[in-house]
Short mmCIF file of C-alpha atoms and ligand atoms in Angstrom, two decimals:
data_model
loop_
_atom_site.label_atom_id
_atom_site.label_comp_id
_atom_site.label_asym_id
_atom_site.label_seq_id
_atom_site.Cartn_x
_atom_site.Cartn_y
_atom_site.Cartn_z
CA MET A 1 62.31 125.08 20.83
CA SER A 2 63.84 128.17 19.27
CA ALA A 3 66.92 126.60 17.64
CA ARG A 4 66.56 124.97 14.22
CA PRO A 5 65.99 121.17 14.36
CA LEU A 6 69.07 119.11 13.54
CA THR A 7 69.51 116.30 11.04
CA LEU A 8 71.65 113.64 12.66
CA VAL A 9 73.04 110.31 11.53
CA LEU A 10 73.24 107.92 14.47
CA VAL A 11 75.58 104.96 14.02
CA SER A 12 74.81 101.88 16.09
CA THR A 13 77.22 99.39 17.60
CA PRO A 14 78.80 96.86 15.18
CA VAL A 15 78.28 94.17 17.86
CA GLY A 16 74.88 92.57 17.24
CA GLN A 17 71.65 93.83 15.71
CA LEU A 18 69.53 96.37 17.56
CA GLY A 19 66.99 94.31 19.50
CA SER A 20 69.22 91.23 19.90
CA GLY A 21 70.66 92.07 23.33
CA ARG A 22 74.20 91.43 22.12
CA GLY A 23 74.95 95.14 22.05
CA GLY A 24 74.29 95.36 25.82
CA GLY A 25 73.26 98.69 27.30
CA VAL A 26 74.06 100.57 24.08
CA GLU A 27 70.85 99.23 22.54
CA LEU A 28 68.64 100.76 25.20
CA THR A 29 70.62 104.01 25.27
CA LEU A 30 70.19 104.36 21.54
CA ALA A 31 66.47 103.57 21.70
CA SER A 32 65.93 106.21 24.42
CA LEU A 33 67.92 108.77 22.57
CA VAL A 34 66.14 108.19 19.26
CA LYS A 35 62.79 108.69 20.99
CA GLY A 36 63.97 111.68 23.00
CA LEU A 37 65.56 113.45 20.00
CA VAL A 38 62.46 112.88 17.83
CA GLN A 39 60.31 114.40 20.58
CA ARG A 40 62.55 117.44 20.38
CA GLY A 41 61.81 117.74 16.66
CA HIS A 42 65.05 116.44 15.14
CA ARG A 43 65.32 114.32 12.01
CA LEU A 44 67.31 111.11 12.37
CA HIS A 45 68.97 108.50 10.20
CA LEU A 46 69.83 105.37 12.15
CA VAL A 47 72.53 103.15 10.63
CA ALA A 48 72.72 99.65 12.10
CA PRO A 49 73.67 96.06 11.26
CA GLU A 50 71.26 94.08 9.08
CA GLY A 51 68.44 92.49 11.08
CA SER A 52 68.12 95.51 13.42
CA CYS A 53 64.71 96.91 14.35
CA SER A 54 64.05 100.61 14.66
CA PRO A 55 63.18 101.50 18.26
CA VAL A 56 60.51 103.93 17.06
CA GLN A 57 58.12 104.15 14.11
CA ASP A 58 58.09 107.82 13.16
CA ALA A 59 58.35 109.64 9.85
CA ARG A 60 61.34 111.58 11.20
CA VAL A 61 63.41 108.41 11.75
CA THR A 62 64.80 106.33 8.88
CA LEU A 63 66.54 103.03 9.59
CA HIS A 64 69.35 101.99 7.21
CA THR A 65 70.83 98.54 7.65
CA VAL A 66 74.03 97.08 6.24
CA PRO A 67 75.21 93.46 6.12
CA GLY A 68 78.50 92.28 7.52
CA VAL A 69 80.37 90.36 10.15
CA ASP A 70 80.19 91.57 13.76
CA GLN A 71 83.12 93.39 15.28
CA PRO A 72 84.81 91.41 18.12
CA SER A 73 83.93 93.25 21.33
CA TRP A 74 86.78 95.03 23.07
CA GLN A 75 85.83 94.01 26.59
CA HIS A 76 86.90 90.43 25.88
CA ALA A 77 90.19 91.26 24.16
CA GLU A 78 93.60 91.39 25.86
CA ARG A 79 94.48 94.92 26.99
CA ASN A 80 97.35 95.12 24.50
CA ALA A 81 95.52 93.41 21.64
CA SER A 82 95.71 94.92 18.16
CA MET A 83 92.75 96.45 16.42
CA ARG A 84 91.08 93.73 14.33
CA ILE A 85 88.67 94.20 11.47
CA PRO A 86 87.25 90.88 10.23
CA CYS A 87 86.80 90.04 6.57
CA ASN A 88 83.42 91.41 5.37
CA ALA A 89 83.18 93.38 8.60
CA VAL A 90 80.07 95.42 9.28
CA LEU A 91 82.01 98.26 10.96
CA PRO A 92 83.53 99.93 7.84
CA ARG A 93 80.23 99.42 6.01
CA LEU A 94 78.32 101.22 8.74
CA TRP A 95 80.67 104.16 8.30
CA ASP A 96 80.56 104.08 4.48
CA ARG A 97 76.79 104.33 4.66
CA ALA A 98 76.78 106.92 7.45
CA LEU A 99 79.17 109.21 5.58
CA GLU A 100 77.05 108.92 2.42
CA LEU A 101 73.91 109.78 4.36
CA VAL A 102 75.20 112.76 6.28
CA GLY A 103 75.15 114.88 3.07
CA ASP A 104 74.00 118.27 4.19
CA GLY A 105 72.97 116.92 7.60
CA ASP A 106 74.47 118.41 10.74
CA ALA A 107 76.47 115.63 12.36
CA LEU A 108 77.12 111.94 12.91
CA VAL A 109 76.87 110.41 16.36
CA ASN A 110 78.76 107.20 17.06
CA PHE A 111 77.51 104.69 19.65
CA GLY A 112 80.06 101.95 18.95
CA TYR A 113 83.21 101.58 21.03
CA ASP A 114 85.69 101.30 18.15
CA TRP A 115 88.97 102.60 16.89
CA LEU A 116 87.89 103.25 13.29
CA PRO A 117 85.34 106.06 13.84
CA LEU A 118 87.60 107.72 16.43
CA TRP A 119 90.51 107.67 14.00
CA LEU A 120 88.31 108.87 11.14
CA THR A 121 86.99 111.94 12.96
CA PRO A 122 89.78 114.49 12.27
CA HIS A 123 90.11 113.25 8.67
CA VAL A 124 86.62 113.99 7.36
CA GLU A 125 84.62 117.15 7.01
CA PRO A 126 81.32 115.93 8.52
CA ARG A 127 81.31 116.37 12.28
CA ILE A 128 81.50 113.06 14.14
CA PHE A 129 80.57 112.92 17.83
CA HIS A 130 81.19 109.92 20.07
CA LEU A 131 79.16 108.80 23.07
CA VAL A 132 81.80 106.55 24.62
CA SER A 133 80.06 103.48 26.04
CA MET A 134 82.79 101.77 28.06
CA GLY A 135 85.68 102.67 30.33
CA SER A 136 89.25 101.70 29.58
CA VAL A 137 89.60 98.12 28.35
CA SER A 138 92.24 98.40 25.63
CA ALA A 139 95.48 100.30 25.08
CA VAL A 140 94.62 100.95 21.41
CA MET A 141 91.28 102.45 22.36
CA ASP A 142 92.78 104.49 25.21
CA SER A 143 95.15 106.20 22.79
CA ALA A 144 92.44 106.72 20.16
CA VAL A 145 90.28 108.50 22.77
CA ALA A 146 93.25 110.51 24.08
CA ASP A 147 94.31 111.54 20.54
CA LEU A 148 90.81 112.75 19.73
CA ALA A 149 90.56 114.60 23.04
CA ARG A 150 93.74 116.49 22.13
CA TRP A 151 92.36 117.33 18.68
CA ASP A 152 88.91 118.50 19.89
CA GLN A 153 87.54 117.04 23.10
CA ARG A 154 84.12 118.53 22.37
CA ARG A 155 83.54 115.53 20.11
CA LEU A 156 83.53 113.17 23.11
CA ALA A 157 80.89 112.53 25.78
CA PHE A 158 80.76 109.96 28.55
CA HIS A 159 78.07 108.39 30.72
CA THR A 160 79.66 109.00 34.12
CA HIS A 161 82.63 110.79 35.67
CA ARG A 162 84.03 107.49 36.90
CA GLN A 163 84.04 106.17 33.35
CA ALA A 164 85.60 109.36 31.96
CA ASP A 165 88.34 109.24 34.65
CA ASP A 166 89.74 106.18 32.87
CA PHE A 167 90.86 108.32 29.92
CA ASP A 168 93.60 110.82 29.33
CA LEU A 169 91.54 113.95 28.65
CA VAL A 170 92.62 117.57 28.27
CA GLU A 171 89.52 119.23 29.76
CA PRO A 172 86.80 118.26 32.25
CA PRO A 173 84.64 115.63 30.51
CA GLU A 174 81.21 116.13 29.00
CA VAL A 175 79.08 113.74 31.10
CA VAL A 176 75.57 113.08 29.79
CA GLY A 177 74.49 110.21 32.07
CA ASN A 178 71.79 108.12 30.46
CA GLY A 179 68.03 108.25 29.97
CA PHE A 180 65.03 105.94 30.21
CA ASP A 181 61.47 106.07 28.95
CA LEU A 182 59.80 106.11 32.35
CA SER A 183 56.37 105.36 30.91
CA ARG A 184 57.69 101.82 30.30
CA TYR A 185 58.57 101.15 33.95
CA ASP A 186 55.96 100.68 36.69
CA LEU A 187 56.71 101.43 40.33
CA GLN A 188 56.01 98.30 42.42
CA LEU A 189 55.89 98.64 46.18
CA SER A 190 55.93 95.09 47.47
CA THR A 191 59.00 94.47 49.66
CA ASP A 192 58.90 90.71 50.15
CA GLY A 193 60.01 89.53 46.70
CA PRO A 194 63.12 87.59 45.68
CA LEU A 195 66.65 88.85 45.04
CA GLY A 196 67.46 89.70 41.42
CA TRP A 197 70.45 90.20 39.16
CA ALA A 198 70.38 91.45 35.55
CA GLY A 199 72.95 91.97 32.81
CA ARG A 200 74.96 90.24 30.14
CA VAL A 201 76.16 86.97 31.65
CA ALA A 202 79.90 87.50 31.21
CA PRO A 203 82.88 87.54 33.62
CA GLU A 204 83.16 91.34 33.88
CA LYS A 205 79.66 91.40 35.39
CA GLY A 206 80.60 89.31 38.46
CA LEU A 207 77.48 87.16 38.68
CA GLU A 208 79.43 84.67 40.84
CA ASP A 209 79.50 87.14 43.74
CA ALA A 210 75.74 87.72 43.69
CA ALA A 211 75.14 83.97 43.43
CA SER A 212 77.39 83.32 46.40
CA VAL A 213 75.55 85.93 48.50
CA ALA A 214 72.17 84.41 47.60
CA ALA A 215 73.51 80.93 48.44
CA GLY A 216 74.84 82.18 51.79
CA LEU A 217 71.42 83.60 52.64
CA GLY A 218 69.73 80.37 51.49
CA GLU A 219 67.80 82.26 48.81
CA THR A 220 67.14 81.98 45.11
CA LEU A 221 68.66 84.57 42.77
CA ARG A 222 66.57 85.41 39.72
CA VAL A 223 68.87 86.22 36.77
CA TRP A 224 67.82 88.07 33.61
CA GLY A 225 70.05 88.71 30.63
CA PHE A 226 71.75 87.54 27.49
CA VAL A 227 74.16 84.65 28.17
CA GLU A 228 77.23 85.85 26.33
CA ASP A 229 79.61 83.30 27.83
CA ASP A 230 78.09 79.83 28.32
CA ALA A 231 81.12 78.27 29.97
CA TYR A 232 81.21 81.11 32.51
CA ALA A 233 77.47 80.69 33.22
CA ARG A 234 78.01 76.99 33.89
CA ARG A 235 80.97 77.70 36.20
CA VAL A 236 78.94 80.19 38.22
CA GLU A 237 76.03 77.77 38.51
CA SER A 238 78.17 74.85 39.60
CA ALA A 239 79.83 76.89 42.37
CA VAL A 240 76.55 77.29 44.31
CA PRO A 241 73.95 74.77 45.53
CA ALA A 242 71.63 73.50 42.79
CA GLY A 243 68.59 75.74 42.35
CA THR A 244 70.29 78.87 43.73
CA ILE A 245 70.18 80.50 40.29
CA GLU A 246 66.89 80.76 38.47
CA TRP A 247 67.72 81.60 34.84
CA CYS A 248 65.00 83.88 33.49
CA GLY A 249 66.52 84.55 30.03
CA PHE A 250 66.77 87.78 28.05
CA LYS A 251 63.41 89.55 28.21
CA PRO A 252 62.04 92.55 26.34
CA THR A 253 61.82 95.66 28.52
CA SER A 254 58.07 95.27 29.21
CA GLU A 255 58.55 91.83 30.75
CA LEU A 256 61.92 92.58 32.32
CA GLN A 257 60.54 95.54 34.23
CA ARG A 258 57.45 93.65 35.38
CA GLU A 259 59.51 90.78 36.76
CA LEU A 260 62.34 92.96 38.06
CA GLY A 261 59.84 95.20 39.84
CA ARG A 262 58.73 92.29 42.02
CA CYS A 263 62.22 91.92 43.50
CA ARG A 264 63.11 92.97 47.01
CA ALA A 265 66.53 94.11 45.80
CA LEU A 266 68.81 93.98 42.77
CA LEU A 267 72.40 92.88 43.37
CA ASN A 268 74.94 94.54 41.07
CA THR A 269 78.46 93.20 41.21
CA PRO A 270 80.66 94.63 38.43
CA LYS A 271 84.26 93.46 38.22
CA TRP A 272 85.18 96.22 35.75
CA ASN A 273 84.78 99.97 35.65
CA GLU A 274 81.18 99.81 34.40
CA ALA A 275 80.54 102.92 32.28
CA TYR A 276 77.01 103.39 33.55
CA GLY A 277 74.86 100.37 34.47
CA ASN A 278 71.48 100.53 32.75
CA VAL A 279 70.02 97.66 34.74
CA VAL A 280 70.72 99.55 37.97
CA VAL A 281 68.56 102.44 36.82
CA GLU A 282 65.88 100.18 35.37
CA ALA A 283 65.54 98.48 38.76
CA LEU A 284 65.37 101.87 40.52
CA ALA A 285 62.69 102.98 38.04
CA CYS A 286 60.55 100.06 39.27
CA GLY A 287 61.23 101.03 42.89
CA VAL A 288 63.76 98.25 43.46
CA PRO A 289 66.70 99.24 45.71
CA VAL A 290 70.12 98.26 44.38
CA ILE A 291 72.96 96.83 46.41
CA ALA A 292 76.19 97.23 44.50
CA TYR A 293 79.93 97.39 44.62
CA ASP A 294 81.17 100.95 44.86
CA ARG A 295 82.84 100.78 41.47
CA GLY A 296 82.23 102.50 38.12
CA GLY A 297 78.86 103.92 37.10
CA PRO A 298 76.77 102.12 39.73
CA GLY A 299 78.99 103.70 42.41
CA GLU A 300 78.10 107.13 41.01
CA ILE A 301 74.40 106.42 40.42
CA ILE A 302 73.34 104.77 43.67
CA GLN A 303 72.79 107.09 46.62
CA SER A 304 73.91 104.81 49.44
CA GLY A 305 71.27 104.73 52.18
CA GLU A 306 68.62 106.36 49.95
CA THR A 307 68.26 104.25 46.82
CA GLY A 308 70.24 101.21 47.93
CA TRP A 309 73.60 100.44 49.47
CA LEU A 310 77.13 100.71 48.14
CA VAL A 311 79.73 98.36 49.59
CA PRO A 312 83.49 98.03 49.02
CA PRO A 313 84.24 96.33 45.68
CA ASP A 314 84.55 92.53 45.78
CA ASP A 315 83.49 92.34 49.46
CA ARG A 316 80.89 89.58 49.40
CA ASP A 317 80.33 89.71 53.18
CA ALA A 318 79.49 93.41 52.99
CA LEU A 319 77.14 92.69 50.09
CA ALA A 320 75.34 90.01 52.14
CA GLU A 321 75.09 92.30 55.17
CA ALA A 322 73.70 95.18 53.09
CA THR A 323 71.15 92.80 51.55
CA LEU A 324 69.78 92.24 55.05
CA SER A 325 69.29 96.02 55.51
CA VAL A 326 67.35 96.61 52.31
CA SER A 327 64.01 97.11 54.04
CA SER A 328 65.18 100.54 55.27
CA ILE A 329 65.16 101.86 51.68
CA ASP A 330 62.01 103.68 50.52
CA ARG A 331 61.01 102.35 47.11
CA HIS A 332 59.48 105.74 46.17
CA ALA A 333 62.91 107.36 46.62
CA CYS A 334 64.37 104.95 44.04
CA ARG A 335 61.81 105.93 41.43
CA HIS A 336 62.16 109.65 42.25
CA TRP A 337 65.90 109.56 41.63
CA VAL A 338 65.34 108.19 38.12
CA GLU A 339 62.65 110.79 37.38
CA ARG A 340 65.03 113.56 38.46
CA CYS A 341 68.30 112.32 37.01
CA ALA A 342 67.79 109.73 34.26
CA SER A 343 64.73 110.50 32.15
CA GLN A 344 64.68 110.05 28.39
CA GLU A 345 63.83 113.73 27.97
CA GLY A 346 66.77 114.81 30.13
CA LEU A 347 69.21 112.65 28.17
CA ALA A 348 68.01 114.02 24.82
CA ALA A 349 68.34 117.60 26.06
CA ARG A 350 71.88 116.99 27.36
CA VAL A 351 72.98 115.25 24.16
CA GLU A 352 71.52 118.00 22.00
CA ALA A 353 73.32 120.65 24.05
CA TRP A 354 76.61 118.73 23.71
CA ILE A 355 76.26 118.44 19.94
CA ARG A 356 75.26 122.08 19.46
CA LYS A 357 78.27 123.16 21.49
CA GLY A 358 80.54 120.99 19.33
CA LEU A 359 79.08 122.37 16.10
CA LYS A 360 80.26 125.86 16.95
CA PRO A 361 83.69 126.84 15.63
CA ALA A 362 86.32 125.92 18.19
CA ASP A 363 87.81 129.41 18.59
CA GLY A 364 84.47 131.06 19.34
CA THR A 365 84.33 133.03 16.06
CA ILE A 366 80.99 133.26 14.27
CA THR A 367 80.91 131.92 10.71
N1 LIG B 401 68.40 93.65 29.27
C1 LIG B 401 67.22 93.33 28.64
N2 LIG B 401 66.59 92.18 29.00
C2 LIG B 401 67.06 91.35 29.96
C3 LIG B 401 68.26 91.72 30.63
C4 LIG B 401 68.92 92.88 30.26
O1 LIG B 401 66.75 94.05 27.77
O2 LIG B 401 66.43 90.33 30.23
C5 LIG B 401 69.10 94.89 28.86
C6 LIG B 401 68.94 96.00 29.88
O3 LIG B 401 67.77 96.70 29.63
C7 LIG B 401 70.19 96.85 29.66
C8 LIG B 401 71.19 95.90 29.00
O4 LIG B 401 70.49 94.67 28.76
O5 LIG B 401 69.93 97.94 28.81
C9 LIG B 401 72.41 95.70 29.84
O6 LIG B 401 73.04 96.93 29.93
P1 LIG B 401 74.03 97.37 31.08
O7 LIG B 401 74.31 98.84 30.92
O8 LIG B 401 73.51 96.98 32.41
O9 LIG B 401 75.36 96.54 30.79
P2 LIG B 401 76.22 96.25 29.45
O10 LIG B 401 75.67 94.99 28.87
O11 LIG B 401 76.06 97.43 28.52
O12 LIG B 401 77.62 96.09 29.92
#
């Protein structure tokens, strides 16, 4: 690498400790990026809520943790809800520490989906970049993203075009996709396994549709993930014949990929504009075709007919029919797509390029 290595302060989500599963896909994104950026020679400070584990043990990565109360997650707030910062909140403390640490470092990179760091960005000298992790779920957040885009859109990146389309931007979006450590996922070629579903168990993930398809086919649906909403999980379970859902719990990546890889297909049924859909790509990395609603990130990631099938959103009959055609998908093609489009190395290179571009003076002059 010819360019000088960067010193970056990465700020984790204020929802849950790294390693807990409560932060959803952000946790894995951050872990991949930390590893990928270290491989490229950069020095990193990772600021995260107390109890977090560093995704990598390396002299170039320092973990800093701060205590405090979790931020309520935006995806479960009313669209017109106000910004709330709880008493003893972890969010402002993360930013206090991050701003102290940046010193003569190059930039801060925000992984949380929050108003405070977006608002802060034009008011402080250190450069703050934001990898936006969700689509539009709140009016307050929509205007914070739009305001920052008007000030300097180079500070914003998104996971997919479909996610970015939710926001009022002034230029074409910087889309960095996502990245996975492929050495952690084994390709499995057996095609007679069960149906699977993975993700946070919460209403926006639409588990009820996958369960109903499995019930209609008289099959069991294996479900992996953190149960965020117990009452919802019970409602979904009681709407299908007993035994339809096999709860497998929240597993570390090594186990998740081993079990997921045995599936014949993954069903993915988002009810919201999913920003990306890590579990979709993790399944593909194991050679598992994905049958999904053509909505949000999964609709952009899945190559219908090659790596799975896309069906009209909320159409359970189409989902069931596509599930019957899964044997026509070549499991090698699923893995190849991830190698080409969603590697850890590729993500780190795209994120580095985005940050370097944003570090240049906006008018193109050389300082
Ligand atoms: N996950 C996991 N173990 C499980 C089930 C899920 O580690 O048993 C992780 C998975 O690797 C993924 C995240 O949970 O990174 C879910 O992310 P996704 O992007 O699919 O959805 P989000 O929760 O961010 O909306």
